[in-house]
Amino acid sequence: MSKKLDKSVQPISIQTRINELNSGRRETMRQVLENPREFVLLSVRAAAARLDIDPATLVRMVQRLGFDSYRTFQNYLHDLSIANATSFDGMQNNARENSSEEDPLRITLEQDVKNLNEFYNRVDMQRFPALARRIHSARRVLILGGDLAENLVHYLEHHLTLIGLPVLAATSVGRTLHISRNIGTGDLVIAISFRKGLRQTVEGLQRARANGAYCVGITGTYVSPIARFTNEFFVASVESRSFIDSYVAPMALVNLILVACGNYKRKDTLRMLAAAAKEQKHGFRWFDAE
């Protein structure tokens, strides 16, 4: 394998490679990886000066970790800083980077647009029909997620159920534990988690994959544990300039999955939607203004 950063593989091997360094270099790299935001914009000379080592030594260390250049390592640090960011970091960095005269509402909207544009420019549309085929052929589809990701879990579950697919959702610790234990060969799991990765989601994903399920991840960075433990994964950034997470890009991603599933067996989808339309027009759930 080339030493060029393979974003689908690098998160698996980097910790192993760090452990292969001598104790002094492990400690040096720990300073960087525990504080990625402080190093991500520094040149190799500036970073080496802060770490009190020679620039050539830093480059060799980076290459030992599997990166082909310091610039590629900086890209990794950028993803790591996003994954480890907290609500406090977002609010604090926004205050630090922008004057009080700038409108936080416009800044937030601009970040939403940026996330969506990045997703639009990088997404491989050819992957969605293949995923739809897997979803339709699965014995059961389990969607995992918790905290804020619950919103995406329920949205995805609702629409897949609407078109007649055998869907289960798990958003609590107990339900995730019990259902993932009984998911295996012939089943498909969609795990949704952002930032560092919610423990219940990651562990449920690991359990299901160990049982033989095909696992798909939706996450915000290539360094997420969701990316590490799935058969395939999709990235949509939730980066924000405030205390919130931006779910604009992940929502667009989920919509693409749903549209691909709806069009995979279009006649079956239309038949299911025609039945649902009767309830949507005349069902007791809807307010009657007459």
XYZ file of C-alpha atoms in Angstrom:
290
model
C 0.000 0.000 0.000
C 1.225 3.483 -0.787
C 2.205 5.709 2.129
C -0.127 8.344 0.811
C -2.975 8.836 3.295
C -5.764 6.408 2.503
C -8.705 7.997 4.277
C -10.609 4.749 4.486
C -7.671 2.871 6.049
C -5.523 5.355 7.950
C -7.736 5.590 11.093
C -7.327 1.832 11.584
C -3.537 1.765 11.625
C -2.364 5.064 13.071
C -2.537 4.064 16.758
C -0.611 0.895 16.030
C 2.057 2.899 14.275
C 2.265 5.382 17.153
C 2.868 2.481 19.543
C 5.825 1.436 17.383
C 7.616 4.750 18.047
C 10.102 5.016 20.898
C 8.837 6.546 24.144
C 10.216 10.026 23.450
C 8.628 10.250 20.010
C 5.339 8.806 21.306
C 5.228 11.603 23.867
C 5.980 14.197 21.193
C 3.224 12.872 18.952
C 0.827 12.715 21.909
C 1.218 16.479 22.348
C 0.184 16.990 18.730
C -2.698 14.514 18.565
C -4.239 15.631 21.864
C -4.170 19.268 20.714
C -4.651 19.078 16.925
C -6.215 22.526 16.634
C -2.999 24.113 17.936
C -0.857 22.457 15.256
C -3.079 22.166 12.203
C -2.124 25.568 10.770
C 1.563 25.500 11.728
C 4.283 24.920 9.148
C 6.607 22.012 9.750
C 9.271 24.413 11.034
C 6.877 26.164 13.399
C 5.488 22.879 14.688
C 8.984 21.466 15.209
C 10.030 24.598 17.094
C 7.035 24.291 19.431
C 7.880 20.630 20.042
C 11.599 21.437 20.459
C 12.731 18.988 17.784
C 14.350 19.240 14.371
C 11.967 19.733 11.374
C 13.515 16.734 9.599
C 12.816 14.594 12.664
C 9.168 15.666 12.659
C 8.847 14.803 8.969
C 10.320 11.340 9.586
C 7.901 10.776 12.472
C 4.969 11.746 10.292
C 6.126 9.368 7.578
C 6.457 6.558 10.140
C 2.757 7.079 10.885
C 1.915 6.374 7.246
C 1.576 9.888 5.808
C 3.437 10.737 2.630
C 3.985 14.375 3.608
C 3.533 16.856 6.418
C 0.709 18.488 4.426
C -1.203 15.206 4.402
C -0.645 14.946 8.160
C -2.094 18.458 8.527
C -5.239 17.278 6.712
C -5.499 14.470 9.252
C -5.117 16.969 12.114
C -7.891 19.066 10.581
C -10.273 16.086 10.631
C -9.145 15.211 14.151
C -9.779 18.741 15.416
C -13.327 18.625 13.999
C -13.995 15.183 15.483
C -12.829 16.273 18.936
C -14.539 19.670 18.938
C -17.076 20.489 21.648
C -19.924 23.012 21.769
C -17.653 25.240 23.843
C -14.905 25.084 21.205
C -17.294 26.163 18.464
C -18.585 29.141 20.396
C -15.139 30.150 21.625
C -13.467 29.889 18.218
C -16.243 31.900 16.626
C -15.669 34.696 19.143
C -11.905 34.540 18.611
C -12.009 34.565 14.808
C -14.686 37.190 14.256
C -15.169 40.726 15.456
C -18.239 41.680 17.447
C -19.480 43.602 14.406
C -19.982 40.440 12.337
C -23.394 38.840 12.316
C -23.340 35.374 13.952
C -26.493 34.430 12.030
C -24.857 35.076 8.678
C -21.692 33.284 9.809
C -23.764 30.243 10.775
C -25.630 30.204 7.473
C -22.376 30.534 5.531
C -20.947 27.518 7.375
C -24.077 25.490 6.560
C -23.675 26.373 2.894
C -19.964 25.515 3.020
C -20.673 22.082 4.516
C -23.326 21.386 1.899
C -21.077 22.534 -0.962
C -18.218 20.335 0.258
C -20.543 17.347 0.381
C -21.951 18.155 -3.066
C -18.484 18.443 -4.602
C -17.125 15.232 -3.063
C -20.050 12.816 -3.040
C -19.935 9.835 -5.384
C -23.480 9.450 -6.696
C -22.707 5.987 -8.067
C -22.550 4.578 -4.549
C -26.224 5.201 -3.737
C -27.872 2.796 -6.215
C -25.542 0.046 -4.983
C -26.463 0.820 -1.384
C -30.174 0.868 -2.258
C -29.794 -2.607 -3.761
C -28.198 -3.840 -0.536
C -30.921 -2.264 1.591
C -33.689 -3.829 -0.491
C -32.074 -7.263 -0.391
C -31.355 -7.217 3.349
C -33.356 -9.454 5.653
C -33.595 -6.590 8.155
C -32.249 -3.039 8.253
C -31.144 -1.711 11.641
C -30.484 2.018 12.052
C -28.328 2.985 15.037
C -27.842 6.442 16.518
C -28.277 8.443 19.687
C -28.369 11.968 21.062
C -28.802 14.459 18.205
C -28.381 11.702 15.609
C -31.734 10.300 16.790
C -33.374 12.845 14.519
C -31.705 11.364 11.445
C -32.404 7.815 12.655
C -36.142 8.427 12.981
C -36.324 10.374 9.712
C -34.617 7.535 7.833
C -36.656 4.856 9.595
C -39.953 6.640 8.870
C -39.380 6.897 5.136
C -37.923 3.419 4.664
C -40.945 2.015 6.517
C -43.231 4.083 4.295
C -41.970 2.242 1.211
C -42.318 -1.160 2.856
C -38.808 -2.055 3.963
C -38.187 -4.116 7.154
C -36.603 -1.441 9.341
C -35.664 -1.373 13.019
C -34.324 1.642 14.902
C -32.277 1.739 18.101
C -31.526 5.043 19.827
C -31.217 4.058 23.499
C -28.390 2.136 25.137
C -30.510 -0.874 26.123
C -32.301 -1.232 22.795
C -29.031 -0.866 20.896
C -27.435 -3.568 23.029
C -30.223 -6.104 22.628
C -31.045 -5.576 18.958
C -27.447 -5.451 17.720
C -26.791 -8.714 19.518
C -29.448 -10.376 17.349
C -28.435 -8.785 14.052
C -26.170 -10.813 11.797
C -25.639 -12.385 8.394
C -28.198 -11.176 5.851
C -28.913 -7.997 7.802
C -27.738 -4.456 7.108
C -26.837 -1.847 9.722
C -26.714 1.919 9.206
C -24.797 3.562 12.064
C -25.025 7.343 12.425
C -22.716 9.253 14.743
C -20.569 12.362 14.533
C -17.617 13.943 16.349
C -15.805 11.335 18.501
C -18.557 8.741 18.016
C -21.219 7.849 20.588
C -20.202 4.750 22.550
C -23.553 2.952 22.267
C -23.592 3.421 18.479
C -19.990 2.341 17.921
C -20.279 -0.698 20.170
C -23.617 -1.702 18.624
C -22.005 -1.392 15.205
C -19.036 -3.530 16.262
C -21.332 -6.183 17.693
C -23.470 -6.378 14.553
C -20.470 -6.549 12.242
C -18.887 -9.303 14.331
C -22.135 -11.222 13.831
C -21.816 -10.916 10.052
C -24.058 -7.933 9.269
C -23.111 -5.564 6.452
C -22.433 -2.210 8.112
C -22.749 1.272 6.621
C -21.635 4.423 8.419
C -22.745 8.038 8.281
C -20.308 10.331 10.029
C -18.603 13.710 9.887
C -14.905 12.932 9.403
C -12.604 10.216 8.105
C -11.075 9.739 11.581
C -14.387 8.792 13.199
C -14.643 5.288 14.732
C -17.752 4.887 12.570
C -15.467 5.046 9.544
C -13.108 2.548 11.134
C -15.574 -0.226 11.868
C -18.002 -0.165 8.910
C -17.825 -1.978 5.576
C -18.388 1.367 3.886
C -19.083 4.880 5.106
C -20.247 8.290 3.957
C -18.875 11.598 5.235
C -20.941 14.752 5.693
C -19.488 17.479 7.895
C -21.348 18.846 10.922
C -18.763 21.592 11.469
C -20.264 24.727 12.942
C -19.182 28.210 13.921
C -21.287 28.178 17.077
C -22.307 25.824 19.910
C -24.542 23.756 17.611
C -23.737 21.025 15.102
C -24.767 21.677 11.507
C -26.928 18.803 10.200
C -27.534 20.335 6.767
C -25.070 18.094 4.914
C -25.984 14.856 6.765
C -29.654 15.550 6.014
C -28.829 15.879 2.318
C -26.935 12.584 2.494
C -29.865 10.773 4.116
C -32.200 12.178 1.453
C -29.989 10.714 -1.290
C -30.157 7.292 0.361
C -33.949 7.530 0.554
C -34.360 8.654 -3.049
C -32.095 5.842 -4.242
C -34.126 3.316 -2.237
C -37.408 4.741 -3.530
C -36.310 4.432 -7.130
C -34.625 1.032 -6.910
C -37.963 -0.798 -7.187
C -40.039 2.105 -8.393
C -43.242 0.147 -9.099
C -43.244 -1.351 -5.607
C -42.567 2.084 -4.133
C -45.473 3.637 -6.023
C -47.769 0.820 -4.888
C -46.830 1.385 -1.241
C -47.161 5.150 -1.556
C -50.565 4.849 -3.206
C -51.795 2.912 -0.178
C -50.255 5.453 2.168
C -51.818 8.320 0.213
C -55.314 7.281 1.314
C -54.369 7.726 4.943
C -52.471 10.925 4.218
C -55.607 12.396 2.609
C -58.318 11.075 4.894
C -56.701 9.510 7.973
C -57.797 10.374 11.500
C -54.363 11.844 12.327
C -54.971 14.916 10.172
C -56.860 17.999 11.261
C -60.074 18.535 9.333
C -60.807 22.220 8.854
C -64.361 21.591 7.662
